[in-house]
Amino acid sequence: MDPAGSSRFRSAAPADDADQATLARIAGGQLDALEELYERYRTMAYSIALRITADAALAEDVVQDAFLGAWRNAARYAKGRGSVKTWLLSIVHHRAVDAVRRRRPTTELPDREAVPPPPLTLPDVWPEVSAALDRDTVQGALRAIPAVQREAIELAYFGGLTQQEIAARTGIPLGTVKSRMRLGLLAMRRNLLGETTVEVDASSLPDGASGPAPRPGADA
Amino acid sequence: MTHEEALELAAPFVLGALGPDEEQAVREHLATCDLPHPEFEELGSLVPLLAESVRQVDPPAHLRDRIMAAAARDLEARTAGRAEAVGAQPEAPTAPGVEREAARRRQRFIFARPAWALAAAAAIVIAALGVWNIRLQGDLAVAQAYRDRVDQVLAIARQPGSTVAILSGGQGGQNTGLAAVATDGTAAIVLRGLPPTTGSQVYEAWVIVGSNAPVPVGALAYSDGVGYLATNVGQVGAGATVAFTKEPGPGATQPTPPILSSGVLSSAPS
């Protein structure tokens, strides 16, 4: 099953209830629950790991590390600090970034055996909105922001570079790197929020957007 | 780190673009500061969408087996940890790095679904049998040899209709092991904790069905305290006993007491 690809619009809340039940069983040491979680998120997890590492074997190691991290630390998942999916994908992201930084011997590295940190993100403040977004829409919102902001976000999130490394690589002052990341994320957010507002002004849509997206569950 | 300094780092923080020290400092600030941090939520909520925006690629099928096998091993280690605590084993040096490396190497074995479920059950059995005591004694090679043999027994155990026996006999986890018999009689047996044999002595395996006389099924190949036998024992079902004796030489037709180790075959978990 590919929960992300099979239907255009996802319904987040019921899925997360199921995920939390699965995670509770994982915390109880039930291997079949881990397999359930893996079946649900294997494609998403592998895709993000592969995007960051650009190495199929390393991506497998990352996904294995991440699911074992989830297996060992399921009891540490804090409800109310983001969905299980967000938690899991943040572990994958963190492990993938660790892996690529490890390939760069000059980079300062965290303790390899440290337990996975809590998610980098705080609660999804607009789950209803984000749940209604499909991949094309998000990609469109990313493409629609200024190129220098997109570059900063991509070098950080997909490249695994620290802000200092981005500054060094691009020859841009650190403060500018930080503000490009921030402005880029805020611009994406504005684009995406606009995308899901029915009373949207069509002229404000990014190029390639065909119109307002249906509300969550509209085609469920 | 001040509140303002933390806010300044919100964007690189949510994107994972801080070094470990800076990241830790921000985490500590968030955990201890009572002021609101809307910037982190606002920017952070975009990040899961970035993660999902990438081109979707299915992982290779074997990755699931690798992960499930590794998790089963992890469960085994936890169980072993508890068993060690309960058994009040003397403190022994452990080599976590070496053991992890060994664990990685062990992940190569391939299970078909849902064979890992059986592996997990067997892993708990192995832990209970004291293989971890071997590890604690520092002899990883023996532990590895034993595990490799156990994997071979499991290959039979996970065939539909197979029977499995947990073998035990000696004091303190000696002469323990696992036997599996497939429906066609193909059998594999592994036994550990055996003292070395001398001269032409062999460890002989016997199958006992009901009140019939014990039938010899072969001598164990012995190495470093681990005995292993792959053979065909004919069609013996659940309830039959597998037993071991030390014989003066190969070809014994009647067992020489005492029975060193034995177990009763029962249906394999599925």
JSON list of N, CA and C in Angstrom, two decimals, chain A residues 14 19 24 35-36 38 41 58 75 79 103 115 120 129 139 162 164 176 181 183 188 195 198 201 207 214 217 219:
[
{"chain": "A", "resi": 14, "resn": "PRO", "atom": "N", "xyz": [-7.74, 10.50, 11.03]},
{"chain": "A", "resi": 14, "resn": "PRO", "atom": "CA", "xyz": [-7.98, 9.08, 11.27]},
{"chain": "A", "resi": 14, "resn": "PRO", "atom": "C", "xyz": [-6.71, 8.25, 11.06]},
{"chain": "A", "resi": 19, "resn": "ASP", "atom": "N", "xyz": [-2.08, 5.26, 13.40]},
{"chain": "A", "resi": 19, "resn": "ASP", "atom": "CA", "xyz": [-0.63, 5.24, 13.62]},
{"chain": "A", "resi": 19, "resn": "ASP", "atom": "C", "xyz": [-0.30, 5.22, 15.11]},
{"chain": "A", "resi": 24, "resn": "ALA", "atom": "N", "xyz": [1.75, 2.42, 19.84]},
{"chain": "A", "resi": 24, "resn": "ALA", "atom": "CA", "xyz": [1.59, 1.91, 21.20]},
{"chain": "A", "resi": 24, "resn": "ALA", "atom": "C", "xyz": [1.94, 0.43, 21.25]},
{"chain": "A", "resi": 35, "resn": "GLU", "atom": "N", "xyz": [6.02, -3.93, 11.59]},
{"chain": "A", "resi": 35, "resn": "GLU", "atom": "CA", "xyz": [5.86, -4.24, 10.18]},
{"chain": "A", "resi": 35, "resn": "GLU", "atom": "C", "xyz": [4.72, -3.42, 9.57]},
{"chain": "A", "resi": 36, "resn": "GLU", "atom": "N", "xyz": [3.66, -3.25, 10.33]},
{"chain": "A", "resi": 36, "resn": "GLU", "atom": "CA", "xyz": [2.55, -2.40, 9.87]},
{"chain": "A", "resi": 36, "resn": "GLU", "atom": "C", "xyz": [3.03, -0.98, 9.57]},
{"chain": "A", "resi": 38, "resn": "TYR", "atom": "N", "xyz": [6.00, -0.01, 8.98]},
{"chain": "A", "resi": 38, "resn": "TYR", "atom": "CA", "xyz": [6.91, -0.04, 7.84]},
{"chain": "A", "resi": 38, "resn": "TYR", "atom": "C", "xyz": [6.11, -0.08, 6.53]},
{"chain": "A", "resi": 41, "resn": "TYR", "atom": "N", "xyz": [4.73, 3.37, 5.68]},
{"chain": "A", "resi": 41, "resn": "TYR", "atom": "CA", "xyz": [5.61, 4.52, 5.42]},
{"chain": "A", "resi": 41, "resn": "TYR", "atom": "C", "xyz": [6.91, 4.16, 4.72]},
{"chain": "A", "resi": 58, "resn": "LEU", "atom": "N", "xyz": [23.04, 3.28, 0.95]},
{"chain": "A", "resi": 58, "resn": "LEU", "atom": "CA", "xyz": [23.05, 4.13, 2.14]},
{"chain": "A", "resi": 58, "resn": "LEU", "atom": "C", "xyz": [21.62, 4.47, 2.57]},
{"chain": "A", "resi": 75, "resn": "ALA", "atom": "N", "xyz": [8.08, 4.53, 22.79]},
{"chain": "A", "resi": 75, "resn": "ALA", "atom": "CA", "xyz": [7.49, 5.02, 24.05]},
{"chain": "A", "resi": 75, "resn": "ALA", "atom": "C", "xyz": [7.81, 6.49, 24.28]},
{"chain": "A", "resi": 79, "resn": "LYS", "atom": "N", "xyz": [2.59, 12.43, 22.08]},
{"chain": "A", "resi": 79, "resn": "LYS", "atom": "CA", "xyz": [1.37, 12.82, 21.39]},
{"chain": "A", "resi": 79, "resn": "LYS", "atom": "C", "xyz": [1.20, 14.33, 21.57]},
{"chain": "A", "resi": 103, "resn": "ARG", "atom": "N", "xyz": [29.88, 11.40, 5.49]},
{"chain": "A", "resi": 103, "resn": "ARG", "atom": "CA", "xyz": [30.72, 11.27, 4.29]},
{"chain": "A", "resi": 103, "resn": "ARG", "atom": "C", "xyz": [31.64, 12.46, 4.11]},
{"chain": "A", "resi": 115, "resn": "VAL", "atom": "N", "xyz": [20.17, 8.28, 21.02]},
{"chain": "A", "resi": 115, "resn": "VAL", "atom": "CA", "xyz": [18.79, 7.97, 20.63]},
{"chain": "A", "resi": 115, "resn": "VAL", "atom": "C", "xyz": [18.32, 9.07, 19.71]},
{"chain": "A", "resi": 120, "resn": "LEU", "atom": "N", "xyz": [12.03, 17.53, 14.97]},
{"chain": "A", "resi": 120, "resn": "LEU", "atom": "CA", "xyz": [12.48, 18.90, 14.83]},
{"chain": "A", "resi": 120, "resn": "LEU", "atom": "C", "xyz": [11.31, 19.86, 14.77]},
{"chain": "A", "resi": 129, "resn": "VAL", "atom": "N", "xyz": [-5.22, 21.82, 6.63]},
{"chain": "A", "resi": 129, "resn": "VAL", "atom": "CA", "xyz": [-4.75, 22.39, 5.37]},
{"chain": "A", "resi": 129, "resn": "VAL", "atom": "C", "xyz": [-3.69, 21.49, 4.74]},
{"chain": "A", "resi": 139, "resn": "GLN", "atom": "N", "xyz": [5.20, 20.72, -4.45]},
{"chain": "A", "resi": 139, "resn": "GLN", "atom": "CA", "xyz": [6.32, 20.97, -5.35]},
{"chain": "A", "resi": 139, "resn": "GLN", "atom": "C", "xyz": [6.13, 22.30, -6.07]},
{"chain": "A", "resi": 162, "resn": "THR", "atom": "N", "xyz": [24.97, 22.37, 6.85]},
{"chain": "A", "resi": 162, "resn": "THR", "atom": "CA", "xyz": [24.63, 23.29, 7.93]},
{"chain": "A", "resi": 162, "resn": "THR", "atom": "C", "xyz": [24.57, 24.70, 7.34]},
{"chain": "A", "resi": 164, "resn": "GLN", "atom": "N", "xyz": [26.26, 27.20, 8.17]},
{"chain": "A", "resi": 164, "resn": "GLN", "atom": "CA", "xyz": [27.63, 27.69, 7.95]},
{"chain": "A", "resi": 164, "resn": "GLN", "atom": "C", "xyz": [28.20, 27.14, 6.64]},
{"chain": "A", "resi": 176, "resn": "THR", "atom": "N", "xyz": [22.34, 36.25, 5.86]},
{"chain": "A", "resi": 176, "resn": "THR", "atom": "CA", "xyz": [21.51, 36.20, 4.64]},
{"chain": "A", "resi": 176, "resn": "THR", "atom": "C", "xyz": [21.00, 34.79, 4.40]},
{"chain": "A", "resi": 181, "resn": "MET", "atom": "N", "xyz": [16.31, 31.19, 4.20]},
{"chain": "A", "resi": 181, "resn": "MET", "atom": "CA", "xyz": [15.56, 30.00, 4.62]},
{"chain": "A", "resi": 181, "resn": "MET", "atom": "C", "xyz": [14.20, 30.40, 5.20]},
{"chain": "A", "resi": 183, "resn": "LEU", "atom": "N", "xyz": [12.49, 33.30, 4.93]},
{"chain": "A", "resi": 183, "resn": "LEU", "atom": "CA", "xyz": [11.57, 33.93, 3.98]},
{"chain": "A", "resi": 183, "resn": "LEU", "atom": "C", "xyz": [11.03, 32.90, 2.99]},
{"chain": "A", "resi": 188, "resn": "MET", "atom": "N", "xyz": [6.48, 29.82, 0.99]},
{"chain": "A", "resi": 188, "resn": "MET", "atom": "CA", "xyz": [5.83, 28.54, 0.67]},
{"chain": "A", "resi": 188, "resn": "MET", "atom": "C", "xyz": [4.52, 28.40, 1.42]},
{"chain": "A", "resi": 195, "resn": "GLU", "atom": "N", "xyz": [-3.52, 28.31, -1.74]},
{"chain": "A", "resi": 195, "resn": "GLU", "atom": "CA", "xyz": [-3.97, 27.20, -2.58]},
{"chain": "A", "resi": 195, "resn": "GLU", "atom": "C", "xyz": [-5.24, 26.55, -2.06]},
{"chain": "A", "resi": 198, "resn": "VAL", "atom": "N", "xyz": [-10.86, 28.71, -0.80]},
{"chain": "A", "resi": 198, "resn": "VAL", "atom": "CA", "xyz": [-11.78, 28.68, -1.93]},
{"chain": "A", "resi": 198, "resn": "VAL", "atom": "C", "xyz": [-11.94, 30.06, -2.55]},
{"chain": "A", "resi": 201, "resn": "ASP", "atom": "N", "xyz": [-7.77, 34.53, -4.78]},
{"chain": "A", "resi": 201, "resn": "ASP", "atom": "CA", "xyz": [-7.61, 35.37, -5.97]},
{"chain": "A", "resi": 201, "resn": "ASP", "atom": "C", "xyz": [-6.73, 34.60, -6.95]},
{"chain": "A", "resi": 207, "resn": "ASP", "atom": "N", "xyz": [2.62, 30.00, -10.89]},
{"chain": "A", "resi": 207, "resn": "ASP", "atom": "CA", "xyz": [2.51, 29.43, -12.24]},
{"chain": "A", "resi": 207, "resn": "ASP", "atom": "C", "xyz": [2.30, 27.94, -12.15]},
{"chain": "A", "resi": 214, "resn": "PRO", "atom": "N", "xyz": [-9.47, 21.16, -3.76]},
{"chain": "A", "resi": 214, "resn": "PRO", "atom": "CA", "xyz": [-10.66, 20.80, -2.98]},
{"chain": "A", "resi": 214, "resn": "PRO", "atom": "C", "xyz": [-10.32, 20.75, -1.49]},
{"chain": "A", "resi": 217, "resn": "GLY", "atom": "N", "xyz": [-10.92, 15.72, 2.11]},
{"chain": "A", "resi": 217, "resn": "GLY", "atom": "CA", "xyz": [-11.96, 14.70, 2.09]},
{"chain": "A", "resi": 217, "resn": "GLY", "atom": "C", "xyz": [-13.01, 14.91, 1.02]},
{"chain": "A", "resi": 219, "resn": "ASP", "atom": "N", "xyz": [-13.02, 14.32, -2.05]},
{"chain": "A", "resi": 219, "resn": "ASP", "atom": "CA", "xyz": [-13.19, 13.21, -2.98]},
{"chain": "A", "resi": 219, "resn": "ASP", "atom": "C", "xyz": [-13.10, 11.87, -2.27]}
]
